[in-house]
Short mmCIF file of C-alpha atoms and ligand atoms in Angstrom, two decimals:
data_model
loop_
_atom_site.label_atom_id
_atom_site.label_comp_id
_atom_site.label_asym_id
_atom_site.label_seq_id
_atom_site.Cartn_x
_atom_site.Cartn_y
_atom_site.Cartn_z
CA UNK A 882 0.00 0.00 0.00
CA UNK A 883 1.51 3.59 -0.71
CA UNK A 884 0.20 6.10 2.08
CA UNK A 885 -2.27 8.64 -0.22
CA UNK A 886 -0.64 11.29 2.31
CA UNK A 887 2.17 12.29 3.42
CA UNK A 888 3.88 14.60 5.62
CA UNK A 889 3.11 17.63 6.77
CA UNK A 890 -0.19 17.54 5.07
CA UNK A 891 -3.39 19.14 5.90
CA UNK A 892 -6.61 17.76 6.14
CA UNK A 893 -10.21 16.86 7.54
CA UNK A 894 -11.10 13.38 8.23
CA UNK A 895 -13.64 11.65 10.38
CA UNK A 896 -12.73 9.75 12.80
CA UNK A 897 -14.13 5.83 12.66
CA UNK A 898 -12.26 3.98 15.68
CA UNK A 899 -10.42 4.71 18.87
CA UNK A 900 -7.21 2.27 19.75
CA UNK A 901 -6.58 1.22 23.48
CA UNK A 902 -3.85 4.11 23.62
CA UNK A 903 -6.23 6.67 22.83
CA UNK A 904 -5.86 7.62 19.46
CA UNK A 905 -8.20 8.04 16.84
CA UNK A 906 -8.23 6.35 13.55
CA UNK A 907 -9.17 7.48 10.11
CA UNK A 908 -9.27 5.89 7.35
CA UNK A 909 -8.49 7.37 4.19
CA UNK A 910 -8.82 5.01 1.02
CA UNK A 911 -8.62 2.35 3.56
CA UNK A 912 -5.16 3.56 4.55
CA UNK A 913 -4.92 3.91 8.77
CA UNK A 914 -4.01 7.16 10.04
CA UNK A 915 -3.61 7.44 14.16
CA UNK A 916 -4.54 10.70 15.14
CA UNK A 917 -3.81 11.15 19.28
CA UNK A 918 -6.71 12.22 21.05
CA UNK A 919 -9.54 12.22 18.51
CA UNK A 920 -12.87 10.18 19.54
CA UNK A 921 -14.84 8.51 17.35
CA UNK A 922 -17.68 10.04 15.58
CA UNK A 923 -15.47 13.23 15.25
CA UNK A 924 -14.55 15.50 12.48
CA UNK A 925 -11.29 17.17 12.90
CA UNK A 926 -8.34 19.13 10.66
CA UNK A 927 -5.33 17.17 11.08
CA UNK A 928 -1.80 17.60 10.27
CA UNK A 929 0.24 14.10 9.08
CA UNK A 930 3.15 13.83 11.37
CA UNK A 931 4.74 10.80 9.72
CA UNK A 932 3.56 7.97 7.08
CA UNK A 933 4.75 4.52 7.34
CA UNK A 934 3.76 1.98 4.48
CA UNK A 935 0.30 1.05 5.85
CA UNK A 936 -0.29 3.31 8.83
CA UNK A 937 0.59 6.82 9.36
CA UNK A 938 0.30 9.35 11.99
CA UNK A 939 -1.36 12.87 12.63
CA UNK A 940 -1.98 15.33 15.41
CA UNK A 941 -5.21 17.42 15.96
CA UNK A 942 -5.24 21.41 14.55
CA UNK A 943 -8.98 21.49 15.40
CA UNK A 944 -11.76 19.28 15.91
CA UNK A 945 -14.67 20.49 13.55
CA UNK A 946 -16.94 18.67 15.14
CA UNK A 947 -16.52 17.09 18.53
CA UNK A 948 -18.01 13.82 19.84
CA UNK A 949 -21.19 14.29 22.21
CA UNK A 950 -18.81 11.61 24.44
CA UNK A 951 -16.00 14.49 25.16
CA UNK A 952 -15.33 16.04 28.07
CA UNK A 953 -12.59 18.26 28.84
CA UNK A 954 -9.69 15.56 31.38
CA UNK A 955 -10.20 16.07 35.07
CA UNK A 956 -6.44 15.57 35.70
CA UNK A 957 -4.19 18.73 34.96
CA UNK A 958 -1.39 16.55 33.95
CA UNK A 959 -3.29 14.20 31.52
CA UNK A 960 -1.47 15.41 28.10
CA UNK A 961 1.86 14.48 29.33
CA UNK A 962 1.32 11.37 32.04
CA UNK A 963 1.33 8.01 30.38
CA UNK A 964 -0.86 6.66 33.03
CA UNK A 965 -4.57 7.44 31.40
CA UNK A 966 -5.55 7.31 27.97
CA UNK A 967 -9.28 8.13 27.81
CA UNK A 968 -9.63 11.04 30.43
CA UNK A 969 -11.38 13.16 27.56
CA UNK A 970 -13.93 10.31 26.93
CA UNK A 971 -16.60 10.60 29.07
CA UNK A 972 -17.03 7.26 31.92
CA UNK A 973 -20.38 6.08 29.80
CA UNK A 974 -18.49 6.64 26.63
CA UNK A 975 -15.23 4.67 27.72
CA UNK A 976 -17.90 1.71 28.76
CA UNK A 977 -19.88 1.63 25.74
CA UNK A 978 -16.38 2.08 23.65
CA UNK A 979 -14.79 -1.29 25.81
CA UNK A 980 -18.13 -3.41 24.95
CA UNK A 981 -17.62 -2.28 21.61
CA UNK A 982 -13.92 -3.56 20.80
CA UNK A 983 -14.66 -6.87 22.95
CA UNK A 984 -17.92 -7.10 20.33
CA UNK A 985 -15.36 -6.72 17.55
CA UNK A 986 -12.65 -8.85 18.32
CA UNK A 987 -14.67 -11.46 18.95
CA UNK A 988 -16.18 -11.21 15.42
CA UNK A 989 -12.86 -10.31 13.67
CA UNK A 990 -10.94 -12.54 15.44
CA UNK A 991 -12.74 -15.16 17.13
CA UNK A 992 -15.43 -15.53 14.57
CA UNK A 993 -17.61 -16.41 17.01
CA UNK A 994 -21.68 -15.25 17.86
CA UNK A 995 -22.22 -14.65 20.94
CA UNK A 996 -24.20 -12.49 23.57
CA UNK A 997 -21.41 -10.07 25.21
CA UNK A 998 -23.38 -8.12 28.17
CA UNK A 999 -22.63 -4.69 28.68
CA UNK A 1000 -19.04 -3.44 30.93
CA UNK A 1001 -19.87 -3.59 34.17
CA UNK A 1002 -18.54 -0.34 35.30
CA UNK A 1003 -17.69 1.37 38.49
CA UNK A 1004 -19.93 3.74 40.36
CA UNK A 1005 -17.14 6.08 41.19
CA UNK A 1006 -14.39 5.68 38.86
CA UNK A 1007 -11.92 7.56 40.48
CA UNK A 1008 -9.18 6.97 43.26
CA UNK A 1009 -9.45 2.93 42.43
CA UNK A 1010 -5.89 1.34 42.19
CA UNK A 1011 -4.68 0.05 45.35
CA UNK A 1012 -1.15 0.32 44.63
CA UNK A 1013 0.90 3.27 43.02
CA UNK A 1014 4.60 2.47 42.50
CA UNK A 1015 5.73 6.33 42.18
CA UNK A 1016 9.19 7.22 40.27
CA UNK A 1017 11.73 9.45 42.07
CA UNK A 1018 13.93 11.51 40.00
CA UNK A 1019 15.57 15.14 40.21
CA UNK A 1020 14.90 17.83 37.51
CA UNK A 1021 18.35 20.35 37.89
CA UNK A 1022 18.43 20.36 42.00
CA UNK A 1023 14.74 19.74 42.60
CA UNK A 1024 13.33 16.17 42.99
CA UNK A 1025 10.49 15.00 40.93
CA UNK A 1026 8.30 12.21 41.41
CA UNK A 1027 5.39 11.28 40.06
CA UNK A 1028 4.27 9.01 36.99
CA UNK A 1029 5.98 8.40 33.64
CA UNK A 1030 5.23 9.88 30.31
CA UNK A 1031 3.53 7.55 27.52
CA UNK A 1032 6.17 5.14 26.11
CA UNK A 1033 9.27 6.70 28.23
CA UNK A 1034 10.99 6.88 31.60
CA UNK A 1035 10.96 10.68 31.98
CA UNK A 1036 9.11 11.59 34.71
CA UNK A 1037 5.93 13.24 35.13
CA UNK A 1038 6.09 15.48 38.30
CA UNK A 1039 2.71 15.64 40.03
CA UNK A 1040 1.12 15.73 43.39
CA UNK A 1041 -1.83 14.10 43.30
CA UNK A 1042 -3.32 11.32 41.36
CA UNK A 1043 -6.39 11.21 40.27
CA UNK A 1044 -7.21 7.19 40.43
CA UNK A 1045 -4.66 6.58 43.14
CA UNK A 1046 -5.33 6.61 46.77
CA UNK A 1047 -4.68 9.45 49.00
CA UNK A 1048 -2.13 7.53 50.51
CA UNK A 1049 -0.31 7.93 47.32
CA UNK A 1050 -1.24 11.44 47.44
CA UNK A 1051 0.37 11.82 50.71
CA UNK A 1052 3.86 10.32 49.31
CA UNK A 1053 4.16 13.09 46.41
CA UNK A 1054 2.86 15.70 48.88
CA UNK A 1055 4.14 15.17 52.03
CA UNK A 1056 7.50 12.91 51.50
CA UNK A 1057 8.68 14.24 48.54
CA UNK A 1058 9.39 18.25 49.26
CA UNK A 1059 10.98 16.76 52.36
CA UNK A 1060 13.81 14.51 51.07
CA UNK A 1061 16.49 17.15 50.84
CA UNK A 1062 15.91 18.15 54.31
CA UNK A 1063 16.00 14.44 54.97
CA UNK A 1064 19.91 14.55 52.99
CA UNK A 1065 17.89 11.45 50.76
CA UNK A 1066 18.82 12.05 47.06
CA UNK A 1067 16.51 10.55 44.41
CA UNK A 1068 18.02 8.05 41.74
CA UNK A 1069 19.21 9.53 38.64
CA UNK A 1070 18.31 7.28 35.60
CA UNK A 1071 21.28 8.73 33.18
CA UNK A 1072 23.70 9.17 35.98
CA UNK A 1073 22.92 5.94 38.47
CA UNK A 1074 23.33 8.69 40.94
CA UNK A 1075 21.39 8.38 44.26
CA UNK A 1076 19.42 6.66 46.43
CA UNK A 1077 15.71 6.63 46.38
CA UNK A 1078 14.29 4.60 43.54
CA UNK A 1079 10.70 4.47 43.47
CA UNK A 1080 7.92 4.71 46.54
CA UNK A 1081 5.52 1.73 46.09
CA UNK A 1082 2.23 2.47 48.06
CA UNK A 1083 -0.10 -0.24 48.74
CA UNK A 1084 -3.65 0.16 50.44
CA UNK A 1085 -6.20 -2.66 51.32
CA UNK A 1086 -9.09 -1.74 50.56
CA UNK A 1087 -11.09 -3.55 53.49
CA UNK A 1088 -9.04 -3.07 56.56
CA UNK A 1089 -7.46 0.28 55.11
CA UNK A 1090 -3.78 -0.91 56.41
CA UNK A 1091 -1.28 0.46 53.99
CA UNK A 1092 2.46 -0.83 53.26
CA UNK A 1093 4.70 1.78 51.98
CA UNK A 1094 8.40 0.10 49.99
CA UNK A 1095 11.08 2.30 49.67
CA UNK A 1096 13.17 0.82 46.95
CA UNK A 1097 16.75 1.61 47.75
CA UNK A 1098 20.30 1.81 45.22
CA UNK A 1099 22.04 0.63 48.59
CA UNK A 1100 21.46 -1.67 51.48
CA UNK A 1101 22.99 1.48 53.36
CA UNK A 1102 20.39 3.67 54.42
CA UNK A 1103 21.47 6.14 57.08
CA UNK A 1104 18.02 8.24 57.03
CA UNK A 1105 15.90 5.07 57.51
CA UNK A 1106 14.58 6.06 60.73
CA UNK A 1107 13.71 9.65 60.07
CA UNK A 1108 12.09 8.32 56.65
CA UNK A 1109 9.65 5.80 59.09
CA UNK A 1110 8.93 8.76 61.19
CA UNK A 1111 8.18 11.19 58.46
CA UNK A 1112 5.83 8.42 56.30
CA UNK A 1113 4.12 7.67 59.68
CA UNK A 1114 3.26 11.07 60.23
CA UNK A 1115 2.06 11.72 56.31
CA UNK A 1116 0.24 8.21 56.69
CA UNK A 1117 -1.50 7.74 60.25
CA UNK A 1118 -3.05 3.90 59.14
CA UNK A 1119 0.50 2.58 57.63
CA UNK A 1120 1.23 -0.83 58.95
CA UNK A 1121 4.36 -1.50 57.37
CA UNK A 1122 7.66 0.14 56.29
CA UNK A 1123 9.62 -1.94 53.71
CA UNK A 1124 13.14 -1.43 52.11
CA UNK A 1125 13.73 -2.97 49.01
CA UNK A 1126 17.54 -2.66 47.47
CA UNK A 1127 17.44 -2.80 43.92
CA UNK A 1128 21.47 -2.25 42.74
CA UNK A 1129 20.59 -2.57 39.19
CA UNK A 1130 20.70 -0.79 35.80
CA UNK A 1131 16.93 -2.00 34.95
CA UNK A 1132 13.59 -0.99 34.38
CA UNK A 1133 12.13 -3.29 36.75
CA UNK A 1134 11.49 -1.83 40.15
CA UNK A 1135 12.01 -4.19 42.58
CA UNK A 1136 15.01 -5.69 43.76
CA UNK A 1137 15.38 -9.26 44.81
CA UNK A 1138 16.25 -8.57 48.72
CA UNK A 1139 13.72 -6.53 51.28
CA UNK A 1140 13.90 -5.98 54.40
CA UNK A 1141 11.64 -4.53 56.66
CA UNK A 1142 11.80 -0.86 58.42
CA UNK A 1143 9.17 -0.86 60.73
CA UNK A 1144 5.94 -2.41 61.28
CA UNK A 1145 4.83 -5.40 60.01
CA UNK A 1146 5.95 -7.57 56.96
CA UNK A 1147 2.78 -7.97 55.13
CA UNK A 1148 -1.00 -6.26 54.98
CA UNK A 1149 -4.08 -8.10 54.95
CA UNK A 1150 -7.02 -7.32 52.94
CA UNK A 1151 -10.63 -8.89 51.78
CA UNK A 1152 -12.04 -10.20 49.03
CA UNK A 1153 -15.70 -11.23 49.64
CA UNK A 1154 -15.33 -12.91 52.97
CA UNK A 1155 -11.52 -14.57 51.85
CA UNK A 1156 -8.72 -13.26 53.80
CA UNK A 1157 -5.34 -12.31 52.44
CA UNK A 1158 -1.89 -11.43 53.96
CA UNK A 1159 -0.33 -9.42 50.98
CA UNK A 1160 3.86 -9.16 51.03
CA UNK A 1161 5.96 -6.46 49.35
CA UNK A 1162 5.97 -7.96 46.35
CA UNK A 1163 3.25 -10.26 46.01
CA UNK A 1164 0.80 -9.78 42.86
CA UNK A 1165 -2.32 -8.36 43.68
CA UNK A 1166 -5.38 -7.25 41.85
CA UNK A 1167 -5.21 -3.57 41.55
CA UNK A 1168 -8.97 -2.25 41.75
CA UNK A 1169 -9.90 -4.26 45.00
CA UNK A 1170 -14.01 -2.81 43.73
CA UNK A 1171 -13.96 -4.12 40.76
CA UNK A 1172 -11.82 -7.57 41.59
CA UNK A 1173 -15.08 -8.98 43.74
CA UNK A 1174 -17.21 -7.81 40.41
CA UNK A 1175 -15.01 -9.92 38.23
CA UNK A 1176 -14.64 -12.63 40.96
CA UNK A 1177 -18.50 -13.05 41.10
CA UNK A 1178 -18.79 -12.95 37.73
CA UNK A 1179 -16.89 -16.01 37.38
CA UNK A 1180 -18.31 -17.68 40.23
CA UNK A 1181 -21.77 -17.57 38.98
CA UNK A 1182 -20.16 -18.68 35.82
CA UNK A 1183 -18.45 -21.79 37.47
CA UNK A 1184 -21.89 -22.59 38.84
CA UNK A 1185 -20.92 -24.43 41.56
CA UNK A 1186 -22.77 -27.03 43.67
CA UNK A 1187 -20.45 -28.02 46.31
CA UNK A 1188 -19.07 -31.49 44.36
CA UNK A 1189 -17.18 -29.94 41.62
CA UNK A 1190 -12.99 -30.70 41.54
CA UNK A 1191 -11.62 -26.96 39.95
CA UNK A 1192 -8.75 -25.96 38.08
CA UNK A 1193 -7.64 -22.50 38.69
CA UNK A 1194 -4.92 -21.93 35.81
CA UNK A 1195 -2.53 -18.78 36.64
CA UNK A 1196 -3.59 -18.69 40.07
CA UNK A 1197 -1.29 -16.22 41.25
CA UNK A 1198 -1.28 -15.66 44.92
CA UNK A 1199 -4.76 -17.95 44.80
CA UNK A 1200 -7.16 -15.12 44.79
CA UNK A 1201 -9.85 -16.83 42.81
CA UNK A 1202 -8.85 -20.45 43.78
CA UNK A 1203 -9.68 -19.45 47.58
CA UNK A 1204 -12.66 -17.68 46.50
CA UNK A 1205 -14.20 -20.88 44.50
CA UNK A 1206 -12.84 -23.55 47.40
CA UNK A 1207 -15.85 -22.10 49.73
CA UNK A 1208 -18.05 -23.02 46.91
CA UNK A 1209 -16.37 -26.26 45.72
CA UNK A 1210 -15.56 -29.79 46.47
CA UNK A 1211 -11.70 -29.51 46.13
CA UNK A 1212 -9.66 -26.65 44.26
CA UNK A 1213 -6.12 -27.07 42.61
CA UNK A 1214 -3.97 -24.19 41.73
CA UNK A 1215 -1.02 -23.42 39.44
CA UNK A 1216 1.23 -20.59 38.96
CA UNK A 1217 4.54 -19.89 37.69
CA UNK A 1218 6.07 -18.01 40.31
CA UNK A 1219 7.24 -19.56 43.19
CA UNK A 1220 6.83 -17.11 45.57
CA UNK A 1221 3.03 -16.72 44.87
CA UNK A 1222 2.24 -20.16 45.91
CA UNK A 1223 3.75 -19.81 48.83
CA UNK A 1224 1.57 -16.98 49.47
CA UNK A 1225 -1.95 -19.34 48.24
CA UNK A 1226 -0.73 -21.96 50.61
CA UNK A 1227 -0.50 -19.42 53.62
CA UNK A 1228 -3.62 -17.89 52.48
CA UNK A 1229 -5.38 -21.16 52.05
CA UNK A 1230 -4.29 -21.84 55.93
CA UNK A 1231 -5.24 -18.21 56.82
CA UNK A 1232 -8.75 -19.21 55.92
CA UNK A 1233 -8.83 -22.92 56.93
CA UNK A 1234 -9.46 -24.11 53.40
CA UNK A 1235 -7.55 -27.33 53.76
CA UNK A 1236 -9.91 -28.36 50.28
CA UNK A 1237 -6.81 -26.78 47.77
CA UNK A 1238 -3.75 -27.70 47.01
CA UNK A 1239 -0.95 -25.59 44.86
CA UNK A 1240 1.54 -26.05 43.05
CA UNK A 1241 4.59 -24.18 41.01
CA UNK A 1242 5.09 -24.58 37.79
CA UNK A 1243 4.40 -23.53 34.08
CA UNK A 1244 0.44 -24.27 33.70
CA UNK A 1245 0.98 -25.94 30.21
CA UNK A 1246 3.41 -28.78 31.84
CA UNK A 1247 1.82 -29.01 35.34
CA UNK A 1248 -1.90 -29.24 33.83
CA UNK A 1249 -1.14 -32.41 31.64
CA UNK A 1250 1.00 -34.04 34.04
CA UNK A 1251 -1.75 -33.90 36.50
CA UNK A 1252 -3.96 -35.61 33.01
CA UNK A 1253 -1.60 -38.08 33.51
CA UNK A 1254 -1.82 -38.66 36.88
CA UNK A 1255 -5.49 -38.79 36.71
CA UNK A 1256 -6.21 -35.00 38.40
CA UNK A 1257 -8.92 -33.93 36.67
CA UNK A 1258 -11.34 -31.06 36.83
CA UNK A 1259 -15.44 -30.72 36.23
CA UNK A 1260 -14.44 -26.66 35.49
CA UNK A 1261 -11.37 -25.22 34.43
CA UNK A 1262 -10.83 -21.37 35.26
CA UNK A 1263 -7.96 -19.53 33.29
CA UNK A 1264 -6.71 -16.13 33.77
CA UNK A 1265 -3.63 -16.06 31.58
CA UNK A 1266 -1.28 -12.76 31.33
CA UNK A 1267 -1.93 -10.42 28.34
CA UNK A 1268 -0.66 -13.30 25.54
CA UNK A 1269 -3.35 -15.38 26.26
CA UNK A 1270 -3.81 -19.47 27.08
CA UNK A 1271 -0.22 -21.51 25.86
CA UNK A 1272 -1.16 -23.77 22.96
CA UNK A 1273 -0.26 -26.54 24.81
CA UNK A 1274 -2.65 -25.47 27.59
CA UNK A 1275 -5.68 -25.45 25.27
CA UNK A 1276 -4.78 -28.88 23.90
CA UNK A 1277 -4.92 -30.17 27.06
CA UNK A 1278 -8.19 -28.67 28.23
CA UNK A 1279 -9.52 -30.17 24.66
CA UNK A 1280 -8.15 -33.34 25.49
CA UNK A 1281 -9.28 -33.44 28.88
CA UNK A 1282 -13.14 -32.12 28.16
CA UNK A 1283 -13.87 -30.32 31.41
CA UNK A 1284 -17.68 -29.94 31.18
CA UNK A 1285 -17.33 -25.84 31.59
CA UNK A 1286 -14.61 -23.05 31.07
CA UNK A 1287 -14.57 -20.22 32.76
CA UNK A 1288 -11.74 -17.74 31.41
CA UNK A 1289 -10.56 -14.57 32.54
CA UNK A 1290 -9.06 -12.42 30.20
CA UNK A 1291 -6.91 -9.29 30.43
CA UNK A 1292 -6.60 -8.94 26.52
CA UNK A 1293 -9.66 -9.14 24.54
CA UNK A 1294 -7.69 -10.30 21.35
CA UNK A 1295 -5.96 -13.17 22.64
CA UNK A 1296 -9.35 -14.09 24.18
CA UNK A 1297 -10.99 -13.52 21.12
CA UNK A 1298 -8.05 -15.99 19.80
CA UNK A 1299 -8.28 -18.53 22.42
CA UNK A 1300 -12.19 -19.05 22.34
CA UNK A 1301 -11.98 -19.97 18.55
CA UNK A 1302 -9.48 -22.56 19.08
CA UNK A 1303 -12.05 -24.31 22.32
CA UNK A 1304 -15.17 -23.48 20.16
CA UNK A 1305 -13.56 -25.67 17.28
CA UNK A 1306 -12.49 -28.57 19.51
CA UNK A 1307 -16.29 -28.75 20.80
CA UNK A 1308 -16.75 -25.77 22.95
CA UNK A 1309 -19.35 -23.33 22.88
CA UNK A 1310 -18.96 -19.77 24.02
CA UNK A 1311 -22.08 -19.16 25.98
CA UNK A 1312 -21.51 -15.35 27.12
CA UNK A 1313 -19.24 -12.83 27.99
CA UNK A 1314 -19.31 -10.32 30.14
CA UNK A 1315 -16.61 -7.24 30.55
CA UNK A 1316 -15.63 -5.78 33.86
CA UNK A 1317 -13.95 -2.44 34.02
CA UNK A 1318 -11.01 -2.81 36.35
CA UNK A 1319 -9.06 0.13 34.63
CA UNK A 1320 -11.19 3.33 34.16
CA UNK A 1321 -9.48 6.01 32.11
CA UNK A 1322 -6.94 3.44 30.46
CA UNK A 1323 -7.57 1.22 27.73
CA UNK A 1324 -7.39 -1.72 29.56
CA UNK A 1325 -10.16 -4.36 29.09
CA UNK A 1326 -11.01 -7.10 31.29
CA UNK A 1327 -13.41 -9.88 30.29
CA UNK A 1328 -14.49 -13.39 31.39
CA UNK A 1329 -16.33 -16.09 29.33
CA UNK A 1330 -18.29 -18.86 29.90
CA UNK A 1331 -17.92 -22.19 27.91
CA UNK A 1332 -19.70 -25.10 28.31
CA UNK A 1333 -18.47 -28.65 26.39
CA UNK A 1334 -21.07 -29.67 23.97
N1 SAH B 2284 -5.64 -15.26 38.89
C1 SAH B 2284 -4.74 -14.37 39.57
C2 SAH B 2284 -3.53 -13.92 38.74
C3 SAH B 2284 -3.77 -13.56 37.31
S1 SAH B 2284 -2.41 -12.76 36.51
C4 SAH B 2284 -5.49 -13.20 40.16
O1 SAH B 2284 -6.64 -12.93 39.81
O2 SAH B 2284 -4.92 -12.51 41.01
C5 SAH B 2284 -1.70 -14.04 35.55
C6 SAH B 2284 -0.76 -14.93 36.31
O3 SAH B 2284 -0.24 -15.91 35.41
C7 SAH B 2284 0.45 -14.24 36.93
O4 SAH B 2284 0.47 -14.50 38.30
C8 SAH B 2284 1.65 -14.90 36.21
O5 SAH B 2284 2.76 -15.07 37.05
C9 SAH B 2284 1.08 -16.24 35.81
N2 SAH B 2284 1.71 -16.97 34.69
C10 SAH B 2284 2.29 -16.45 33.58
N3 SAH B 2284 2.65 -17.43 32.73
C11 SAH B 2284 2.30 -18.61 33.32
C12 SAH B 2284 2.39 -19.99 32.93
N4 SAH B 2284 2.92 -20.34 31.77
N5 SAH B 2284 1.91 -20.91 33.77
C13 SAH B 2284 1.34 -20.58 34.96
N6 SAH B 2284 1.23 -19.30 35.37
C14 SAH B 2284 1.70 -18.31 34.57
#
């Protein structure tokens, strides 16, 4: 295809689409062109930034005719944080736009017919995540913190968050203006200069305990007990003060080693009436609201009766395996990491639901070795990372004929992808129903049913 633009050009196009990064997409002779922060059902002069051989790229000059959906971003640093992408779509437009690209993907991709329910959305979709992991940097002699632009590791500086806690809040207020006083420099990506790394804030939701990590350069932390003092006094209900040392030139935050600063080591929160201790760097769900939605969801999809043996595929720390064992006859979990099943079996103590058992390992070996063994389940539950079910996974499960499905999908597409492959070895996709656990990002969370036919 050769782009029938090209740069620098003017225009007016309508907008047709909206990608999970926010931009808007026009189509011009069929040829794509993403245009960042255009809605659909728009009309807007554009200028082409850059044309690639079957997509290009514009910005906005003016929108001609704006979408009955806009609304002007709550957040005064939306334009430049990476952290929302659909602040200037109203909440009832993002939900009807997520029900609409699960509806498509699961014609384009899946091919499949079938009744998808309308998002089940938040009542107040604001101040939701349960855990910020905040970026500390220095801009000339001042230090920043705050969240990072789209696609990049410069930091955003802000003092408040809009779908954080105020916890969070209380970090980029209260700690941050303090840390020269405190003689704590912040880490300095191009340099590897300083000390403080990131702040990772962590509320549960039912007890309202917080944990607050400090991730560290250096084991060596000479301010460590002023630090306590100060966080306690910015956060009266935090239960635990964690170091974490992370020595490395990397993008990931944590380090491998954490200690603990004060308080206790872990947090405990609720989900439904399951109990959890959460550790420093355990996996959690991050809207706590919205994770008993989705949780329900696939409960009443599971359909339990008390006699039912469940697989919980990806069971991370065992959130929905504990949650299903009140309702089942005997729950097995498997997860990749380690460390997670540690926390399940603890967890699974914690609650005296001695009906589970866990165990580490890649699903797509551990699954059909259990086959083997003659471990098998009346419903499998999945809730793969973004790439979807492994192959080998979904051979099993079509070897193995469980009499229902119940998957849990971060990714629409590779759901969309997944169901086609069960539908053709003698599934059928009965419904499925979207959750939003994300407002203001283009994240999409969905679980189907499938029952064996
Ligand atoms: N069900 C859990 C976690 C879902 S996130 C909850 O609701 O909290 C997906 C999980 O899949 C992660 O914990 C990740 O570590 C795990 N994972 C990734 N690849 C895997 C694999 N091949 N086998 C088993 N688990 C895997």
């Amino acid at each position: 295809m050769t782009a029938p633009v090209k740069k620098n050009d003017r225009l007016t196009v309508d907008i047709e689409d909206l990608t999970h990064d926010g931009a808007g997409v026009a189509k011009i002779n069929g040829y794509p062109l993403f245009v960042q922060g255009a809605l659909p059902d728009e009309q807007v002069e554009i200028h082409v930034l850059k044309t690639l051989k079957n997509y290009g790229f514009a910005k906005i000059i003016n929108i001609e005719i704006p979408s009955p959906d806009r609304v002007d971003a709550t957040c005064p640093v939306y334009d430049q944080c990476g952290g929302c992408q659909l602040q200037h779509l109203s909440y009832a437009g993002q939900l009807k736009w997520k029900e609409k690209m699960v509806r498509d993907v699961m014609k384009r991709i899946g091919k499949i017919d079938v009744p998808i329910l309308p998002v089940k959305g938040m009542e107040n979709p604001w101040n939701y995540r349960n855990k910020a992991q905040i970026p500390f940097g220095v801009n000339g002699e001042a230090p920043i913190a705050g969240f990072y632009k789209t696609k990049s590791h410069a930091i955003v500086d802000t003092e408040r968050c809009l779908i954080q806690t105020p916890e969070a809040d209380a970090i980029l207020e209260g700690l941050k203006p303090q840390l020269w006083k405190l003689g704590i420099k912040p880490y300095n990506e191009e340099t590897k200069q300083g000390m403080l790394r990131h702040v990772v804030v962590r509320k549960a939701r039912a007890t309202e305990e917080v944990m607050v990590v400090l991730v560290t350069k250096k084991r060596k932390f000479p301010q460590a007990e002023e630090a306590v003092a100060l966080i306690r006094k910015l956060i009266p209900n935090v239960k635990s003060i964690m170091q974490n040392i992370n020595g490395e030139n990397t993008n990931v935050i944590f380090g491998n080693e954490t200690i603990n600063l004060w308080g206790q080591d872990t947090i405990e929160d609720h989900i439904g009436d399951v109990r959890f201790e959460i550790s420093a760097r355990s996996f959690y769900q991050v809207n706590p609201i919205q994770t008993e939605v989705l949780y329900k969801q696939a409960l009443d999809y599971a359909n339990l009766t008390g006699e039912e043996t469940v697989i919980d595929a990806y069971c991370g720390i065992g959130t929905i395996s504990l949650f299903m064992a009140k309702k089942a006859k005997f729950v097995m979990g498997v997860e990749i990491v380690p460390q997670a099943i540690e926390d399940a079996k603890r967890n699974a103590k914690l609650n005296g639901l001695d009906n589970t058992y866990f165990e580490a390992g890649p699903a797509e070996e551990v699954i059909p070795r259990w086959y083997k063994e003659g471990k098998t389940a009346d419903v499998l539950m999945v809730d793969p990372p973004r790439k979807g079910c492994d192959e080998a996974l979904l051979n099993t499960i079509l070897e193995q004929r469980p009499k229902r499905v119940v998957y849990v999908s971060c990714n629409p597409s590779t759901l969309a992808r997944d169901l086609r492959i069960l539908e053709d070895g003698g599934y059928k996709t009965k419904e499925v129903q979207p959750v939003d656990m994300f407002p203001h990002t283009g994240h999409c969370e969905a679980v189907a049913w499938l029952e064996l036919v």
